[in-house]
CSV table of C-alpha atoms in Angstrom, one decimal:
chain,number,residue,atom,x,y,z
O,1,UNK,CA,-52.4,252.7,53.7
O,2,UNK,CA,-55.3,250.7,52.3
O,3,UNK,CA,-58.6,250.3,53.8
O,4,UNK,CA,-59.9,246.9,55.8
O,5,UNK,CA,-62.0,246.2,52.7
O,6,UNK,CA,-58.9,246.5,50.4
O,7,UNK,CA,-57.2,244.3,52.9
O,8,UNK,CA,-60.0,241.5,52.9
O,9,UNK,CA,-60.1,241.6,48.9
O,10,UNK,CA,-56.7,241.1,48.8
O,11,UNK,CA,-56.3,238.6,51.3
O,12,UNK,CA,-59.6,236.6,49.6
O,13,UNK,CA,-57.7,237.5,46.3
O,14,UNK,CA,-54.8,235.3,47.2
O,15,UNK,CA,-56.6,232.5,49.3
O,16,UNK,CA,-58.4,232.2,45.8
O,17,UNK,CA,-55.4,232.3,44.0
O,18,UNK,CA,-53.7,229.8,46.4
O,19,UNK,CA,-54.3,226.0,45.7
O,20,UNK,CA,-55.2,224.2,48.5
O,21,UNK,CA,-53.3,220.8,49.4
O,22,UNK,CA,-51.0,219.8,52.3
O,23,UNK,CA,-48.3,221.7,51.8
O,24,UNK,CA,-50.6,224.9,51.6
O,25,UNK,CA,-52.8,224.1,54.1
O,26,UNK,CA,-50.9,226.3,57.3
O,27,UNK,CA,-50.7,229.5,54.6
O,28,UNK,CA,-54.5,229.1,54.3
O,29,UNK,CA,-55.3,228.6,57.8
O,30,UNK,CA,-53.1,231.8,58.5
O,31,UNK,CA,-54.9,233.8,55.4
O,32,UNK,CA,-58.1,233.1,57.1
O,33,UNK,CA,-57.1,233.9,60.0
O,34,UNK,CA,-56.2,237.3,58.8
O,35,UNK,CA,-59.3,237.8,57.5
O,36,UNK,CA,-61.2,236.8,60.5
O,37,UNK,CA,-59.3,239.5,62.3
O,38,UNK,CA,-59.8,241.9,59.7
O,39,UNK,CA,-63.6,241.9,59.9
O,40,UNK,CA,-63.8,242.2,63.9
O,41,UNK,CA,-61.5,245.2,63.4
O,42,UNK,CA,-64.2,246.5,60.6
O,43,UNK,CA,-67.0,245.8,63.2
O,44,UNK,CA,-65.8,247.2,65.9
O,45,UNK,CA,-65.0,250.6,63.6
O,46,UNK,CA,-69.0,250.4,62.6
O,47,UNK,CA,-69.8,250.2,66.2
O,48,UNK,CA,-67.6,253.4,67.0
O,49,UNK,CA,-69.4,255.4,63.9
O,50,UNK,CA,-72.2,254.1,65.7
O,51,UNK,CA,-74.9,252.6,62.5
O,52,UNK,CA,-77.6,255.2,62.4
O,53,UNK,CA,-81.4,254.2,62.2
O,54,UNK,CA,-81.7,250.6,63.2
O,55,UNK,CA,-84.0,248.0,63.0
O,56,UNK,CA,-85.7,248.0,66.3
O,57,UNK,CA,-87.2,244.4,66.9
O,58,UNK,CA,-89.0,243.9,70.1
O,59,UNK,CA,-88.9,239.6,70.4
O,60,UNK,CA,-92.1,237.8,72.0
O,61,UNK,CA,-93.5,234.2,71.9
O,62,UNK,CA,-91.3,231.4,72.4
O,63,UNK,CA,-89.0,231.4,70.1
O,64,UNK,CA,-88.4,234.3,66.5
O,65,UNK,CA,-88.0,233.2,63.4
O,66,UNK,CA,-86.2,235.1,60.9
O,67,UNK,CA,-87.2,235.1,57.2
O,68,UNK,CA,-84.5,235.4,55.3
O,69,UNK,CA,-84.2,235.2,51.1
O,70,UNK,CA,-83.7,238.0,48.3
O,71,UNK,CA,-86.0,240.5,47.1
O,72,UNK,CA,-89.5,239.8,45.9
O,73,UNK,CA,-89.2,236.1,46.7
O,74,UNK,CA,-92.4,236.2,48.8
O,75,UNK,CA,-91.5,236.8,51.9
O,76,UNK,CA,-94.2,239.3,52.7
O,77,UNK,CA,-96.5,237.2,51.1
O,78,UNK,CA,-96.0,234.1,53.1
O,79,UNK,CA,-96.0,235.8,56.7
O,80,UNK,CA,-99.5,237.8,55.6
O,81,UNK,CA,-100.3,233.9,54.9
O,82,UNK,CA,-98.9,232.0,58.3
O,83,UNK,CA,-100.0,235.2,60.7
O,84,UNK,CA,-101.9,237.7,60.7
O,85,UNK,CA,-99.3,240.5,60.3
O,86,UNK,CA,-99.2,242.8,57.0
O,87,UNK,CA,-96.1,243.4,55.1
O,88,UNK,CA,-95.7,246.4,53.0
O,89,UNK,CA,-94.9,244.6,49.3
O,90,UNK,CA,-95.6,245.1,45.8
O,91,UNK,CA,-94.2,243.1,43.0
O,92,UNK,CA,-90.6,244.6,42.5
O,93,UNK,CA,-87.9,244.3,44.3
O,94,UNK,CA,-86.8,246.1,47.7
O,95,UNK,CA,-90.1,246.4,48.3
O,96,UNK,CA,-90.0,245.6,52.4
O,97,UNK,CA,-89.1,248.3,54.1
O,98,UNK,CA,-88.4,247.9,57.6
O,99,UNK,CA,-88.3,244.5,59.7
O,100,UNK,CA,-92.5,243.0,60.0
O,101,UNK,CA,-93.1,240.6,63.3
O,102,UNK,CA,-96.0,238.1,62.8
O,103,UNK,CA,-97.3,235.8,65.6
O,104,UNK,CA,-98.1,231.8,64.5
O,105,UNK,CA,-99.4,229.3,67.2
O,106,UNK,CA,-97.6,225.4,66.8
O,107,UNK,CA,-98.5,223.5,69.7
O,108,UNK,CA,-99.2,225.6,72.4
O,109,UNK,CA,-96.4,227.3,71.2
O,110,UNK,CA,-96.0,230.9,70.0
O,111,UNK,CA,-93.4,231.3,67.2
O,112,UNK,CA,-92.6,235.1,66.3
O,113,UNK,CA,-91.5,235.3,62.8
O,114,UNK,CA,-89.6,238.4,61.1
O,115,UNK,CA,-90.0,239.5,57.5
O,116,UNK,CA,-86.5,240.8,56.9
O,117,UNK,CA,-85.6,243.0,53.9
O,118,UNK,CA,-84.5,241.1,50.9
O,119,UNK,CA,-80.9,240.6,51.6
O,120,UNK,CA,-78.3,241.4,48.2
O,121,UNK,CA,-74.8,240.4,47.7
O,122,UNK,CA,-72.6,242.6,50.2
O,123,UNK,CA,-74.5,242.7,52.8
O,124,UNK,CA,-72.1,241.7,55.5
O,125,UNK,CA,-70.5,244.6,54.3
O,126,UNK,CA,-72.9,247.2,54.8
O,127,UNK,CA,-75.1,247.6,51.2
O,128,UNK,CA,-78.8,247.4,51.5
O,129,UNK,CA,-78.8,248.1,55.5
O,130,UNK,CA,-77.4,244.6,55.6
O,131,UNK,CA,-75.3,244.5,58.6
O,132,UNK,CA,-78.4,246.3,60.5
O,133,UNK,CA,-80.7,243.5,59.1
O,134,UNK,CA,-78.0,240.5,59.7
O,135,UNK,CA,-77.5,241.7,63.6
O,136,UNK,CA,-81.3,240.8,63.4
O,137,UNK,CA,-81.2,237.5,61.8
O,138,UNK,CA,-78.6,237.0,65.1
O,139,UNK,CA,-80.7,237.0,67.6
O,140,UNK,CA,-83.3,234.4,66.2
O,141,UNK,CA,-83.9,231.0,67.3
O,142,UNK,CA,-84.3,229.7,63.6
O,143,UNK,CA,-83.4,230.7,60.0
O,144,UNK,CA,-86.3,230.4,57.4
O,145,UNK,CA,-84.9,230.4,53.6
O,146,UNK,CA,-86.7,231.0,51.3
O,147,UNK,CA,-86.4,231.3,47.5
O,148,UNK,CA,-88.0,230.9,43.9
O,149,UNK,CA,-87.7,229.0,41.1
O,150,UNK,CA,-85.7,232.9,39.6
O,151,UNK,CA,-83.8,233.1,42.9
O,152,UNK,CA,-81.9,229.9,44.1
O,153,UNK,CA,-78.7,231.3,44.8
O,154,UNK,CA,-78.8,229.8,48.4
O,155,UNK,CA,-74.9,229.7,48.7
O,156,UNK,CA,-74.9,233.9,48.1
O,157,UNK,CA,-77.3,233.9,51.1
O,158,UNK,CA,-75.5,231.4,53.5
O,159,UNK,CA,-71.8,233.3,52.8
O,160,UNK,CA,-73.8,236.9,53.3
O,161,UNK,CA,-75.2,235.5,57.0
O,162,UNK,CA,-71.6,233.5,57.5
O,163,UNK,CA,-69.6,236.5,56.7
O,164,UNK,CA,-71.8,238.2,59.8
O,165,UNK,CA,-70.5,235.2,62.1
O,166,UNK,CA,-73.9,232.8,61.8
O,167,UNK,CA,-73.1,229.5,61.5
O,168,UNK,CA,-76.0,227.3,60.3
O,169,UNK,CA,-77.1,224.0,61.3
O,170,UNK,CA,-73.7,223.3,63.5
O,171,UNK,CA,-72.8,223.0,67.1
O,172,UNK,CA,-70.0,224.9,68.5
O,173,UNK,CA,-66.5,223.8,68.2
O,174,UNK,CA,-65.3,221.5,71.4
O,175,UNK,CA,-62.5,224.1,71.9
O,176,UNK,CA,-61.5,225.7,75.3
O,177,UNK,CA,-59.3,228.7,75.2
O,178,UNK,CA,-57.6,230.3,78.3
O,179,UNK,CA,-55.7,233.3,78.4
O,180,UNK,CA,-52.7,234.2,80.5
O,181,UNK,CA,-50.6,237.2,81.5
O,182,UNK,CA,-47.1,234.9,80.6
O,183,UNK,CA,-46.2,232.0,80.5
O,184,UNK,CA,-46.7,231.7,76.5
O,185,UNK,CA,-49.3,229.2,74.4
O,186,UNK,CA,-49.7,225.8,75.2
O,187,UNK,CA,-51.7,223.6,73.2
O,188,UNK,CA,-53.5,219.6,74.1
O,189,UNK,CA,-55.9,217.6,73.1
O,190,UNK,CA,-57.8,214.5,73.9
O,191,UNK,CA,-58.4,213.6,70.5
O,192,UNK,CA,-55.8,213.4,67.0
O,193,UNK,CA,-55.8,216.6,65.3
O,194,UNK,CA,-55.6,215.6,61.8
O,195,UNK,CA,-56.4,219.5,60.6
O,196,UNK,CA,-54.3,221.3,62.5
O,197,UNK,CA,-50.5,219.7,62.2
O,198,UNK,CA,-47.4,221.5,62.6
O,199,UNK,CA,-47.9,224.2,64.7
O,200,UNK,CA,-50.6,225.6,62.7
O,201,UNK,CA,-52.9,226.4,65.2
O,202,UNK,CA,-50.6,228.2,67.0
O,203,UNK,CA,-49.8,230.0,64.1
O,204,UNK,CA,-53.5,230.9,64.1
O,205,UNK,CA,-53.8,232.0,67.8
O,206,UNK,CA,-51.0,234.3,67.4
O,207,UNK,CA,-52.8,236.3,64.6
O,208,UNK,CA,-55.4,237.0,67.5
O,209,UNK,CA,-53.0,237.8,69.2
O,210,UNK,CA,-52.7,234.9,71.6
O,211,UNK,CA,-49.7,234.7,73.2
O,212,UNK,CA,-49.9,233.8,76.3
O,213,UNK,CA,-52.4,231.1,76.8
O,214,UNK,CA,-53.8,227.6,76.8
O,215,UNK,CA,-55.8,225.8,73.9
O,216,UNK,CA,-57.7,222.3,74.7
O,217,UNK,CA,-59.4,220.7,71.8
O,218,UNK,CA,-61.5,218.4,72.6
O,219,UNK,CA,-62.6,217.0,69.1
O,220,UNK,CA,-60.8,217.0,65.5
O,221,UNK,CA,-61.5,220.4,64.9
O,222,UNK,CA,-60.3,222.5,61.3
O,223,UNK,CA,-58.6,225.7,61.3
O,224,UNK,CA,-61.8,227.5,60.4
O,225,UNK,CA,-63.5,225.7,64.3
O,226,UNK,CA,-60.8,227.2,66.2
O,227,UNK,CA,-61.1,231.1,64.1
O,228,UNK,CA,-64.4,230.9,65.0
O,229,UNK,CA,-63.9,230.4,68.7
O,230,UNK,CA,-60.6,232.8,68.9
O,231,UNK,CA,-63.4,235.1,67.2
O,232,UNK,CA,-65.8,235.0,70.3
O,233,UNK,CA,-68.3,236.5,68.1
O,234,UNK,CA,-70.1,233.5,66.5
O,235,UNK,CA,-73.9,232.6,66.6
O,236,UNK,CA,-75.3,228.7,65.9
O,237,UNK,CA,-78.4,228.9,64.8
O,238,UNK,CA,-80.2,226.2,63.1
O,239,UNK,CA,-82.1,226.4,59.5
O,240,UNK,CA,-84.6,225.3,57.2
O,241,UNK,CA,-85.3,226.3,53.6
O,242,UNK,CA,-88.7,227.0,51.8
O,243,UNK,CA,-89.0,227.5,48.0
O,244,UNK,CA,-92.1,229.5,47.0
O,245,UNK,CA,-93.9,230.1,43.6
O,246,UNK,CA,-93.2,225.9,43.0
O,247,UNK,CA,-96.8,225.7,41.9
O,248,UNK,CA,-96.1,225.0,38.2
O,249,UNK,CA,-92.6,223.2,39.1
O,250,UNK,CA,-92.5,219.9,37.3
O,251,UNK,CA,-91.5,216.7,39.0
O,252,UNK,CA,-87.9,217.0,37.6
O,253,UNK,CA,-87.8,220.8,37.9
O,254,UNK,CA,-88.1,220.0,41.4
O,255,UNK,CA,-85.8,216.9,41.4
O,256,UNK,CA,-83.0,219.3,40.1
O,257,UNK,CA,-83.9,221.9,42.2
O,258,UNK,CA,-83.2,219.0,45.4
O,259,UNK,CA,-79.8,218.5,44.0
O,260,UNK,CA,-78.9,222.5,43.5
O,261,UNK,CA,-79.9,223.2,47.2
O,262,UNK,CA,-78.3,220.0,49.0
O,263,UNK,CA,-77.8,219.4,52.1
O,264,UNK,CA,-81.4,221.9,52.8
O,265,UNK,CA,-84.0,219.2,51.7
O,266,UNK,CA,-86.8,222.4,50.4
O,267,UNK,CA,-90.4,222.2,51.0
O,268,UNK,CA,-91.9,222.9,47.9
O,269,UNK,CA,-94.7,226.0,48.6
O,270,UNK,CA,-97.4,228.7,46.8
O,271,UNK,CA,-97.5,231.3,49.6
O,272,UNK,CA,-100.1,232.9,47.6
O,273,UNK,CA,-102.5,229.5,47.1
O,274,UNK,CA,-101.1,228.4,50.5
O,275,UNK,CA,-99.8,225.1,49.3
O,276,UNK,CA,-97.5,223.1,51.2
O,277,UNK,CA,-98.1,225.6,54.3
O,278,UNK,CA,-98.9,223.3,56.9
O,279,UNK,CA,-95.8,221.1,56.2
O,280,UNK,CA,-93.6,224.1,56.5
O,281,UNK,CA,-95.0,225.0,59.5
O,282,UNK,CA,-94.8,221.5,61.6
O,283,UNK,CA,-91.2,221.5,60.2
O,284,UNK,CA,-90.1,224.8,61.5
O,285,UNK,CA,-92.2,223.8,64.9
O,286,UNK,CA,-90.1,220.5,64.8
O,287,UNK,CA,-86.7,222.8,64.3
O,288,UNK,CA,-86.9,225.1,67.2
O,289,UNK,CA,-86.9,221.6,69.6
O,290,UNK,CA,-89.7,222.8,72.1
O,291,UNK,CA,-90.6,221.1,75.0
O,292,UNK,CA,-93.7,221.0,76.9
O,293,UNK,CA,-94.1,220.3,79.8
O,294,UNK,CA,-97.6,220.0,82.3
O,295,UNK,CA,-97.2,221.6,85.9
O,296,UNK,CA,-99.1,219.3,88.4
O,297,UNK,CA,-101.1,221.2,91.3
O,298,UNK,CA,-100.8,218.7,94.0
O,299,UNK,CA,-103.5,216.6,94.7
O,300,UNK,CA,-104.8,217.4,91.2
O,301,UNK,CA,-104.0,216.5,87.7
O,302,UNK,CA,-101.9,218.2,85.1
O,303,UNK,CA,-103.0,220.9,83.2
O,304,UNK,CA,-102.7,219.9,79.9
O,305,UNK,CA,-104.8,222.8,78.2
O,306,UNK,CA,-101.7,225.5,78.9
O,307,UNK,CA,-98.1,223.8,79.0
O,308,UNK,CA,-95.0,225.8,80.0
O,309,UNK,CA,-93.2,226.0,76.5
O,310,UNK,CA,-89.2,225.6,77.0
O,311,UNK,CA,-86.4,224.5,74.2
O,312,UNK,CA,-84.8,221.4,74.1
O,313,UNK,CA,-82.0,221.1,77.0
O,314,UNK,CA,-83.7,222.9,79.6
O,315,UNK,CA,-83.4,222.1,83.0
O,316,UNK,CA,-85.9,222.7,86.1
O,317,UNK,CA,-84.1,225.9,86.5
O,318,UNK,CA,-85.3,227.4,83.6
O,319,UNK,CA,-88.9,226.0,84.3
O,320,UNK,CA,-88.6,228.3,87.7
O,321,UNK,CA,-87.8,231.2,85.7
O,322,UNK,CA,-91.2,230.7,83.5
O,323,UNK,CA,-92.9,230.0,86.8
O,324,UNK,CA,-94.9,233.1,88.9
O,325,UNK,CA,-93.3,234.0,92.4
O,326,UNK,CA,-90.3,233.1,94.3
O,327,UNK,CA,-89.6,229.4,93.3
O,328,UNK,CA,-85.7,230.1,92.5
O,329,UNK,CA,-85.3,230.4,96.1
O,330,UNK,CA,-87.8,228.5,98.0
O,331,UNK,CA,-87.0,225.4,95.3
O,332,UNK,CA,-86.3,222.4,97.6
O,333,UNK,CA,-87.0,219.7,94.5
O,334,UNK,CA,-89.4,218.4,91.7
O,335,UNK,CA,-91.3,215.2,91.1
O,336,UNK,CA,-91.5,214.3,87.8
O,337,UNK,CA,-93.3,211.9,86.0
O,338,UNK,CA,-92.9,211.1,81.9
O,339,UNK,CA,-89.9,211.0,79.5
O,340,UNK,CA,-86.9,212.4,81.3
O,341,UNK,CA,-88.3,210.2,84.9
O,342,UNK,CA,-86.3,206.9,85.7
O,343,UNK,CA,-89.8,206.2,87.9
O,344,UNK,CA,-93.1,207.5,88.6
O,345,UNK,CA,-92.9,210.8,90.7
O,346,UNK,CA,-89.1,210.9,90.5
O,347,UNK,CA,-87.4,213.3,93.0
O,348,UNK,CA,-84.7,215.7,91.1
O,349,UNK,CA,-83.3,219.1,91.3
O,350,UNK,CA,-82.4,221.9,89.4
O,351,UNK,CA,-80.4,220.7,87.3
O,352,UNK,CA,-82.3,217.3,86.1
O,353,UNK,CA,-83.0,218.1,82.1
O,354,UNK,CA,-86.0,217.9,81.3
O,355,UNK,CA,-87.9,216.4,78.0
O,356,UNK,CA,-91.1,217.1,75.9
O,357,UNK,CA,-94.8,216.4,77.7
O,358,UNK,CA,-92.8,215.7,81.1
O,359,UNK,CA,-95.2,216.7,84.3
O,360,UNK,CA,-93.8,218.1,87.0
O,361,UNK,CA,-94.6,219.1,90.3
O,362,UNK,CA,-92.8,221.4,92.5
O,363,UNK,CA,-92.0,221.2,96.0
O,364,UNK,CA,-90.6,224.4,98.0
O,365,UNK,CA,-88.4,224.6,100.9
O,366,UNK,CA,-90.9,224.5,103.6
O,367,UNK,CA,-91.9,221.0,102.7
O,368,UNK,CA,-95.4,221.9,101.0
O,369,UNK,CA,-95.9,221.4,97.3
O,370,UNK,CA,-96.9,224.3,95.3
O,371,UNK,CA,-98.5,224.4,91.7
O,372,UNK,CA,-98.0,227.2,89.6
């Protein structure tokens, strides 16, 4: 019996080999399928081995950034240049050894970012340590790219982290999936489903092993949207990309390099002359959507010097959770006053979403305001 690698190969093999047009479209949807399945059964076997010596990465600040690009592309070099951190590196390849944390301040915010070990082609699979250092690149709030003018071979990297189950720059699927004891698969929508026609995501389900169950779509989504939610195991992270060493890049080197690596628009940078820093920092700040927002001690005014740093989305519960003592269950409301306020010294509650430089002020159950 052939190994799940084998299996994979040969399934890519034939998806390869397969033209794809209408009347292919369900034998693709159901190779893909296969494959999807395949690599869960190959992760959960590498969990059962159990992986060896890991990367241990203990997160802090705000948000973590992971640095992501091949060997000897800079990567050391730029986070000795945005932190203070020091990066074991030399000028040949595989030269970081083991996952580096760095600390940069954006805002009032503090952004952790990790100097992963050049990734190289197979990593999803195991070479190089890379499955220990793509379960890394996971749990981060942001993917930072970078390459060199040698090393642009962006779509290697982005298949490497999607093989892992990242998916970059993308929300997740508007898919609901039940499941049942009996009963068998039922399938609706609220929208057309021009991708999925004649039973094919059915077909799909069923190589999960979905029998019995109920699918709601809930926008036009493709045959690879609903593998990814049958999966379970998918991450959306968002990303930007950086391409270092552009110092002597000519205008039209640099126009052609903007064409290779579409849809990333690059910031051209010298980590070693720090050139072009600055403007790769504000646009990684800008990525990871903070918000800030100024508690008000009654009676007083905001403090502005130290805001409570959040991410886009978050509600007043989540501003509890950041807050010292008991405020999840003495909470009775919030006045707020700024972007996310209809008036002046709104009233809301926990769930009221909050928005960048809002000031709040919170009141607790016994009808006293306290500011935190």
């Amino acid at each position: 019996m052939s190994s799940i690698e084998e299996q994979i190969t040969e399934v890519e093999d034939e998806i390869r080999k397969t033209q794809y047009n209408k009347a292919t479209q369900r034998h693709i949807g159901r190779l893909r399928a296969k494959i999807a399945v395949l690599r869960l059964e190959r992760e959960t076997r590498a969990k059962g081995k159990g992986a060896g010596p890991g990367y241990s990465v203990r997160k802090s600040g705000h948000a973590t950034v992971g640095l992501v690009g091949y060997p000897s592309v800079g990567k050391s070099t730029l986070l000795t240049s945005l932190t203070s951190a020091e990066s074991v590196a030399a000028a040949y390849d595989f030269t970081t050894v083991s996952i580096i944390p760095g600390m940069l301040r954006w805002s009032g915010a503090s952004i952790q970012i990790l100097d992963m070990p050049g990734l190289v082609p197979g990593a999803s699979t195991g070479r190089g340590r890379g499955r220990e250092v793509l379960s890394v690149v996971r749990s981060t709030d942001l993917v930072l790219f970078l390459v060199d003018p040698e090393h642009t071979n962006l779509r290697a990297l982005i298949a490497e982290l999607e093989s892992s189950g990242v998916r970059l720059n993308t929300r997740p699927p508007k898919i609901v999936v039940t499941t049942h004891d009996r009963g068998g698969l039922t399938i609706a929508s609220t929208v057309k489903l021009t991708h999925l026609a004649g039973g094919l995501a059915a077909e799909i389900a069923r190589e999960f092993g979905l029998h019995n169950g109920h699918i709601v779509f809930r926008e036009d989504a493709t045959a690879d949207q609903l593998i990814d939610v049958l999966a379970g195991n998918r991450v959306y992270i968002d990303a930007i990309l950086g391409v270092n060493k552009s110092e002597t890049l000519s205008e039209e080197e640099r126009k052609r390099l903007r064409a290779d690596l579409a849809p990333f628009d690059p910031i051209f940078i010298s980590a070693r002359n720090r050139v072009g820093l600055d403007t790769l920092v504000e646009k990684m700040g800008r990525a990871l959507r903070f918000v800030r927002i100024y508690v008000k001690p009654p009676g007083r005014p905001p403090d502005r010097e130290d805001p409570v740093i959040l991410r886009t989305g978050s509600t007043i519960s989540d501003l509890l959770r950041r807050l010292p003592g008991d405020l999840q269950r003495t909470f009775r409301a919030a006045q707020i006053w700024g972007p996310s306020a209809r008036f002046p010294g709104q009233t809301v509650g926990r769930a009221h979403v909050l928005r960048d430089e809002d000031v709040v002020t919170v009141v607790i159950a016994r009808g006293s305001q306290v500011a935190t």
